[in-house]
PDB file of C-alpha atoms in Angstrom:
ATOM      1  CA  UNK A   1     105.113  94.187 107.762  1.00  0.00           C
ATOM      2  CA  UNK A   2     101.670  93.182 107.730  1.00  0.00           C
ATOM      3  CA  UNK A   3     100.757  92.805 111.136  1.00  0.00           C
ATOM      4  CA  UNK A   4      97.299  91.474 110.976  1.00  0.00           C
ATOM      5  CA  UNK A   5      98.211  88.617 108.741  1.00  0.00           C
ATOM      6  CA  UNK A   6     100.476  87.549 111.225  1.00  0.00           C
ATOM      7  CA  UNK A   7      98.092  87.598 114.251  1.00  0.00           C
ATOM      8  CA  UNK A   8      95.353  86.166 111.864  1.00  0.00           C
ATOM      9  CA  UNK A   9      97.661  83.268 111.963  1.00  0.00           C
ATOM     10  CA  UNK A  10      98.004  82.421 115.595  1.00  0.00           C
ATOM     11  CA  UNK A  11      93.991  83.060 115.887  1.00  0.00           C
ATOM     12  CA  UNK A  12      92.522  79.600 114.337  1.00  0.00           C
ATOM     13  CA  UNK A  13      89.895  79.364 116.589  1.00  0.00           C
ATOM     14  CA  UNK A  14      86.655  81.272 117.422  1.00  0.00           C
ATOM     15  CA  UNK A  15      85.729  82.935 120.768  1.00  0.00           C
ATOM     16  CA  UNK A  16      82.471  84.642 119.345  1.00  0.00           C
ATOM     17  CA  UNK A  17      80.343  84.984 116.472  1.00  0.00           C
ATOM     18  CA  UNK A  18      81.882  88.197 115.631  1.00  0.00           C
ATOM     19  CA  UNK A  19      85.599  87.104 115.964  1.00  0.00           C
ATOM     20  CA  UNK A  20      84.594  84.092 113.803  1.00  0.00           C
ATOM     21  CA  UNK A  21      82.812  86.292 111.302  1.00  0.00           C
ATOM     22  CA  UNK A  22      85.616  89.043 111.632  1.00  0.00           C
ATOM     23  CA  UNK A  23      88.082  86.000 110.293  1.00  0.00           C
ATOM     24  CA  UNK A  24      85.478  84.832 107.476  1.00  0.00           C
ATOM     25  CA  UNK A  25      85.330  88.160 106.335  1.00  0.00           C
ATOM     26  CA  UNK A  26      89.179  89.296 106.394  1.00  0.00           C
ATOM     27  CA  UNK A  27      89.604  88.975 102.627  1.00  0.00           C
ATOM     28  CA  UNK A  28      86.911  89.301 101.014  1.00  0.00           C
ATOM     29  CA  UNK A  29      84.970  92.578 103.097  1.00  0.00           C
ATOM     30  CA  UNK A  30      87.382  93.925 104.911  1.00  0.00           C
ATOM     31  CA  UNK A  31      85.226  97.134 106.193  1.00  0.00           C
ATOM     32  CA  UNK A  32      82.731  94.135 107.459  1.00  0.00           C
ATOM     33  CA  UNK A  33      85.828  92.022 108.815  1.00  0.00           C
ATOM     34  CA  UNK A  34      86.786  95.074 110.907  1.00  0.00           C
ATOM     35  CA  UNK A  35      83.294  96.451 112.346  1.00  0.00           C
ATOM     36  CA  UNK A  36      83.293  92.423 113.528  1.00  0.00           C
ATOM     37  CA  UNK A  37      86.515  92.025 115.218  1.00  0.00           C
ATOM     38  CA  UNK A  38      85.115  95.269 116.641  1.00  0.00           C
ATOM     39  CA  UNK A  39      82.007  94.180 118.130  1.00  0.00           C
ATOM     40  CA  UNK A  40      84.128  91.435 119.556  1.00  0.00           C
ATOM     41  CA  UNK A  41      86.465  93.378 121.322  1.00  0.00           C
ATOM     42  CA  UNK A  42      84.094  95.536 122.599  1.00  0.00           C
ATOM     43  CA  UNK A  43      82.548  92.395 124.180  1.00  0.00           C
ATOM     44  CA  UNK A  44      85.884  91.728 125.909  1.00  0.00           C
ATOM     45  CA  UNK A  45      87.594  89.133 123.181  1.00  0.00           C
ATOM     46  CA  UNK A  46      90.996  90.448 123.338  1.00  0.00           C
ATOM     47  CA  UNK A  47      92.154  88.665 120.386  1.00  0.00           C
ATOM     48  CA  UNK A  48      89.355  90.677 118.450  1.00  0.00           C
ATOM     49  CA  UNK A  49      91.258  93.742 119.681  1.00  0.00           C
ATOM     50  CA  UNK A  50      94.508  92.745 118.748  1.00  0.00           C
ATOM     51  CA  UNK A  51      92.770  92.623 115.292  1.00  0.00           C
ATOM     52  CA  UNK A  52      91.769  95.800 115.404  1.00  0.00           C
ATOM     53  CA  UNK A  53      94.267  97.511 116.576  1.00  0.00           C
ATOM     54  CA  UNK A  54      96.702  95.613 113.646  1.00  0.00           C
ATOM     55  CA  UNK A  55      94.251  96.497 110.997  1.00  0.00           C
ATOM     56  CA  UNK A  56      93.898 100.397 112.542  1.00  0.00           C
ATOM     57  CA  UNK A  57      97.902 100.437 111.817  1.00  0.00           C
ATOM     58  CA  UNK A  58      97.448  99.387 108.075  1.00  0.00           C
ATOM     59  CA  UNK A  59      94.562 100.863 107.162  1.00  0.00           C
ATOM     60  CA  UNK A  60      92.542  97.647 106.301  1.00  0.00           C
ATOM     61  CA  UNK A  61      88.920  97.653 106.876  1.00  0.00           C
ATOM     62  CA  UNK A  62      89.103 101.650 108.499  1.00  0.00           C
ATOM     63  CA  UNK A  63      91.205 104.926 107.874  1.00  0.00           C
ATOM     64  CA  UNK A  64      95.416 104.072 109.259  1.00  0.00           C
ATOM     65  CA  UNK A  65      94.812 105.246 112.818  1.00  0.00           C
ATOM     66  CA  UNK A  66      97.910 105.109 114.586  1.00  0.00           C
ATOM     67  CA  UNK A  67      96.274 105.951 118.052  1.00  0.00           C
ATOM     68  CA  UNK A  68      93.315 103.273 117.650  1.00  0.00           C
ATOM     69  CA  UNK A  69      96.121 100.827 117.141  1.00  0.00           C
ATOM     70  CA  UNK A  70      98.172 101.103 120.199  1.00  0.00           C
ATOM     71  CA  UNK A  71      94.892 101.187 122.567  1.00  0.00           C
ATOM     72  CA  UNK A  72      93.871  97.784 120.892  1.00  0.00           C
ATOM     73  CA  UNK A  73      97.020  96.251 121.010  1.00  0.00           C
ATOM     74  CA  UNK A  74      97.451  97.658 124.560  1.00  0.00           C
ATOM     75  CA  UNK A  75      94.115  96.467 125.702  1.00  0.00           C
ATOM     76  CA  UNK A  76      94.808  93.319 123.913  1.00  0.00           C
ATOM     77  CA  UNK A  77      98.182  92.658 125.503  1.00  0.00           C
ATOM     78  CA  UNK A  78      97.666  93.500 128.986  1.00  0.00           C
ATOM     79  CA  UNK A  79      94.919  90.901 128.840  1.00  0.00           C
ATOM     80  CA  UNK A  80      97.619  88.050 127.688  1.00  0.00           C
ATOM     81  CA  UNK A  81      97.905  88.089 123.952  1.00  0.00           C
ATOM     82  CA  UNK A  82     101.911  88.874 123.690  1.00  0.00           C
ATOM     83  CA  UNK A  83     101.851  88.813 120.302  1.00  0.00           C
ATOM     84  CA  UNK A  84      99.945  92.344 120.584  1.00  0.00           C
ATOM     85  CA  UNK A  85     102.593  93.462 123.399  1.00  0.00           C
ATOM     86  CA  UNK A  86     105.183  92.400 120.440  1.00  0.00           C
ATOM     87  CA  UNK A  87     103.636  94.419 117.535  1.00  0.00           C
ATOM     88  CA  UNK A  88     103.092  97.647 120.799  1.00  0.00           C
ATOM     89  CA  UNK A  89     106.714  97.733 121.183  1.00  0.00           C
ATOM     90  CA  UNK A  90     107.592  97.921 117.754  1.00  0.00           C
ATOM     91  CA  UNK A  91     104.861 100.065 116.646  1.00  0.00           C
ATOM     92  CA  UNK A  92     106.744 102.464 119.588  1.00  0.00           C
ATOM     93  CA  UNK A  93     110.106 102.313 117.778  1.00  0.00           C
ATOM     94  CA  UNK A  94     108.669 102.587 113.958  1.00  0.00           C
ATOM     95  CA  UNK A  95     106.096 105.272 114.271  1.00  0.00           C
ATOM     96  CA  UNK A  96     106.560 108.621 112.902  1.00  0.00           C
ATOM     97  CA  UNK A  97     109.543 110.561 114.525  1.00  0.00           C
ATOM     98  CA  UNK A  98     106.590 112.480 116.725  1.00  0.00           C
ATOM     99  CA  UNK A  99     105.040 108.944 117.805  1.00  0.00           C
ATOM    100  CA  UNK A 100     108.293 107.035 118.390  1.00  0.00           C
ATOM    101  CA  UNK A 101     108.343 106.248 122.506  1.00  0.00           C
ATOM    102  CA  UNK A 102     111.577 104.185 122.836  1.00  0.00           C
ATOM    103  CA  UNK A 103     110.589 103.744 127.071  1.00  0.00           C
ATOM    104  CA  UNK A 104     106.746 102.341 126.232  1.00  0.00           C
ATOM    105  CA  UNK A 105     108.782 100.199 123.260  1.00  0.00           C
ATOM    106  CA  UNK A 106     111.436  98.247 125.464  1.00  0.00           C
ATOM    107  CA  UNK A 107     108.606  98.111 128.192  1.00  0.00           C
ATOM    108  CA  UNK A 108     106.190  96.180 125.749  1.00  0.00           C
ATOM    109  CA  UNK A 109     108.879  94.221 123.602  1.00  0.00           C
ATOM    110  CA  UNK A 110     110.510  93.190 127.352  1.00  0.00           C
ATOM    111  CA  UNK A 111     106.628  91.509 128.431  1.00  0.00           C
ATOM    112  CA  UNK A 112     106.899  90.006 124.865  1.00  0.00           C
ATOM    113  CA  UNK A 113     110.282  88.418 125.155  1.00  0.00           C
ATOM    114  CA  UNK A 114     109.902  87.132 128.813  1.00  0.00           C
ATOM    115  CA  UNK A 115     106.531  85.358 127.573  1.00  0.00           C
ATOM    116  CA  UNK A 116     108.907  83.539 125.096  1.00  0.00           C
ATOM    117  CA  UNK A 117     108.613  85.768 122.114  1.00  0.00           C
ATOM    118  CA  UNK A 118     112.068  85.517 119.993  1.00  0.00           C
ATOM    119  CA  UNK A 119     112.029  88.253 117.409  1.00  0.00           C
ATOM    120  CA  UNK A 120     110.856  90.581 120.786  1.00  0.00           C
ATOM    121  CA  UNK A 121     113.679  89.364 122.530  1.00  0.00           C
ATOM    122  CA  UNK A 122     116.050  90.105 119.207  1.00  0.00           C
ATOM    123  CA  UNK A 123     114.704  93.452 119.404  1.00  0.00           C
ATOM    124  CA  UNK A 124     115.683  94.072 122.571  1.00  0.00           C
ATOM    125  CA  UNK A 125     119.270  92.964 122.397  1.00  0.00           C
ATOM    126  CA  UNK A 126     119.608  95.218 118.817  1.00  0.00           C
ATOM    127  CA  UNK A 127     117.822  98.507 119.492  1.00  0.00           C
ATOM    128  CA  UNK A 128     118.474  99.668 122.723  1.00  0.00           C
ATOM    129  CA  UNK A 129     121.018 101.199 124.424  1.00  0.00           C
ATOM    130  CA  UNK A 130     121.381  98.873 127.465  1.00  0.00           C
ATOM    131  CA  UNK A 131     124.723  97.271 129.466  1.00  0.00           C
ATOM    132  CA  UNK A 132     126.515  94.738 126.769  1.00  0.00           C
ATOM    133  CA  UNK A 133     125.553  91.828 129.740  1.00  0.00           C
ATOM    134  CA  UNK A 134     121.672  92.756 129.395  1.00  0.00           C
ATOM    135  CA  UNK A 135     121.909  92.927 125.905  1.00  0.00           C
ATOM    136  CA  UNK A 136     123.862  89.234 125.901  1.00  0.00           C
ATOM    137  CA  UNK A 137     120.771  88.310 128.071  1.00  0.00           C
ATOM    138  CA  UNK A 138     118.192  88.981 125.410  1.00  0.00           C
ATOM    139  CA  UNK A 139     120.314  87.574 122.431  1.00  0.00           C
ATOM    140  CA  UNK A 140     120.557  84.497 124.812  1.00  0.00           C
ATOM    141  CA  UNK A 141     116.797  84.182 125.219  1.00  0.00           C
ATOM    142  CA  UNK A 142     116.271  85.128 121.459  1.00  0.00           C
ATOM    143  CA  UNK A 143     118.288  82.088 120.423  1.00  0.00           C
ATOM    144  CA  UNK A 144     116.454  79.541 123.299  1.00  0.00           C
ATOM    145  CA  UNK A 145     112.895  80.722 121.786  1.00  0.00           C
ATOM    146  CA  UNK A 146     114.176  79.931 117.999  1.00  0.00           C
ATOM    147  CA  UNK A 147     115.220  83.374 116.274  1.00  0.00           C
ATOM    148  CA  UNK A 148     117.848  83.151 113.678  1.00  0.00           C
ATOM    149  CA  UNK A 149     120.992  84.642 115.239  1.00  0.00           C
ATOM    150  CA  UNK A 150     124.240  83.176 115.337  1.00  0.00           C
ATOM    151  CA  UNK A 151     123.697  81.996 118.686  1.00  0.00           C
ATOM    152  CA  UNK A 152     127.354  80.168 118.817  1.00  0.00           C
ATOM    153  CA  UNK A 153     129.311  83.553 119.356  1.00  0.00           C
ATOM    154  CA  UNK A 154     129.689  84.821 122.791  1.00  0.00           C
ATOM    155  CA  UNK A 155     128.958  88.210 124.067  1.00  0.00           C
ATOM    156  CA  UNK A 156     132.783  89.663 122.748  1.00  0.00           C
ATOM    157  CA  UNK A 157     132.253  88.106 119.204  1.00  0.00           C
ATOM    158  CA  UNK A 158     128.955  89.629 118.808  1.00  0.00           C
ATOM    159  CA  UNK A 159     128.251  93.149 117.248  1.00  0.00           C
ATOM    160  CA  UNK A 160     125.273  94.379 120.053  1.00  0.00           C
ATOM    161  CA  UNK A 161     125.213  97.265 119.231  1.00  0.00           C
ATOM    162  CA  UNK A 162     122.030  99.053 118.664  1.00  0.00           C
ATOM    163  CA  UNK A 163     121.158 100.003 115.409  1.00  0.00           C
ATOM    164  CA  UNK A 164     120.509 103.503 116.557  1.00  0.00           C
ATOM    165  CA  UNK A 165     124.520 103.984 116.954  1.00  0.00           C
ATOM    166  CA  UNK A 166     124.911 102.958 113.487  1.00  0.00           C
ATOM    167  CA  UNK A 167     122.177 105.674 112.508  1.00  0.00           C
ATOM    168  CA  UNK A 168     124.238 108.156 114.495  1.00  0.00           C
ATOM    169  CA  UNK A 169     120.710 108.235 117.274  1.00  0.00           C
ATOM    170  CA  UNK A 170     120.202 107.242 120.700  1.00  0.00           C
ATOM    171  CA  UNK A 171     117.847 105.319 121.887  1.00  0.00           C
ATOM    172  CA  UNK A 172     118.518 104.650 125.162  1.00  0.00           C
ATOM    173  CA  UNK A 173     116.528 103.574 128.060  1.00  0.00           C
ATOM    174  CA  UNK A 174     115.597 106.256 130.167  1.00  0.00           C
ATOM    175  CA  UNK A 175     115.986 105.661 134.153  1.00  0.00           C
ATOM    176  CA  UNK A 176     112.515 105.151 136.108  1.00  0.00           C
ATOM    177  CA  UNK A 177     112.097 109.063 136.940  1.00  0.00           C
ATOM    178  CA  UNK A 178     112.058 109.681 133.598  1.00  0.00           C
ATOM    179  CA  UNK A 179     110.077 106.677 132.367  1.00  0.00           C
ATOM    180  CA  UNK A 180     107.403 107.763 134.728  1.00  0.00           C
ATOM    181  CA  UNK A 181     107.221 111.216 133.581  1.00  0.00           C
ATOM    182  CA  UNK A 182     107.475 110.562 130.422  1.00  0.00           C
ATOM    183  CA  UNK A 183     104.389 108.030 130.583  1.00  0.00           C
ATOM    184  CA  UNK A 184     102.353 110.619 132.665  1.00  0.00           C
ATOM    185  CA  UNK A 185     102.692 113.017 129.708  1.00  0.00           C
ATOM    186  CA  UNK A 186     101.982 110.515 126.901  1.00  0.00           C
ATOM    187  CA  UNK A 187      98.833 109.545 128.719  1.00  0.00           C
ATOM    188  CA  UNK A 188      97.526 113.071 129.314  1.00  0.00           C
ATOM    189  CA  UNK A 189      97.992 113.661 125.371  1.00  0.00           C
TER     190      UNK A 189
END
């Protein structure tokens, strides 16, 4: 999934010089479009960081920098721009085996889906490990905010269960102790 094509899309207005040059230059320079959203960032444009941290993922414009990536798009979303707290929480569940954080994942797709996010809200009801009435909850909210479910079936007709069962993994939510902990030692890294 191309990440930064999809926030490029939501962003069609300027906030600086540099986010408005970091646009102009997306296709055609994309080393120049980077070093711009950048600079933009840096001078507190949040949707510049969400850039950055989208094209740090792919590669575009700089070397794939998986770290870079989730401190933009975590910068970005705590300042309001859930699309980055979206792209967070999946980046959580699809990184590497060594990356994947399943606790920072449902914590960034859940600010996502309660700002009215659907496909964060989809995410939530399909990849977690989670009591069946939480999980209706988010299918629920996924339908009201437009994602393509079949929203008609109730919670008994509906197969929630996470796609990790059908891979034979768990990824369930660990309780707050272990949330905590496990946050302490994923900042310290």
């Amino acid at each position: 999934m191309k990440f930064a094509y999809l926030l490029l899309a939501f962003f069609t207005f300027t906030l600086s010089d540099n986010f408005s040059d970091g646009l102009n230059f997306y296709k055609s320079d994309a080393n120049l479009s980077f070093a711009k959203f950048q600079s933009a960032c840096d001078e507190k444009h949040f949707r510049a960081c969400a850039m950055v941290g989208a094209m740090a993922y792919e590669g575009k414009g700089t070397a794939k920098n998986l770290n870079l990536a989730k401190e933009n798009l975590k910068i970005s979303c705590e300042n309001g721009v859930m699309k980055s707290c979206l792209f967070l929480g999946e980046i959580y569940i699809l990184g590497d085996l060594k990356s994947r954080n399943y606790t920072q994942s449902y914590k960034y797709l859940k600010i996502a889906c309660e700002s009215g996010i659907a496909r964060a809200c989809k995410s939530l009801s399909l990849n977690f490990n989670i009591p069946p009435q939480q999980k209706q909850k988010w299918h629920e909210m996924a339908c009201e905010f437009g994602e393509n479910l079949d929203c008609n079936k109730t919670n008994s007709s509906i197969n929630l269960a996470p796609i990790s069962e059908q891979n034979s993994t768990s990824t369930t939510v660990p309780n707050q102790s272990q949330s905590a902990k496990q946050s302490e030692q994923n900042e310290t890294k």
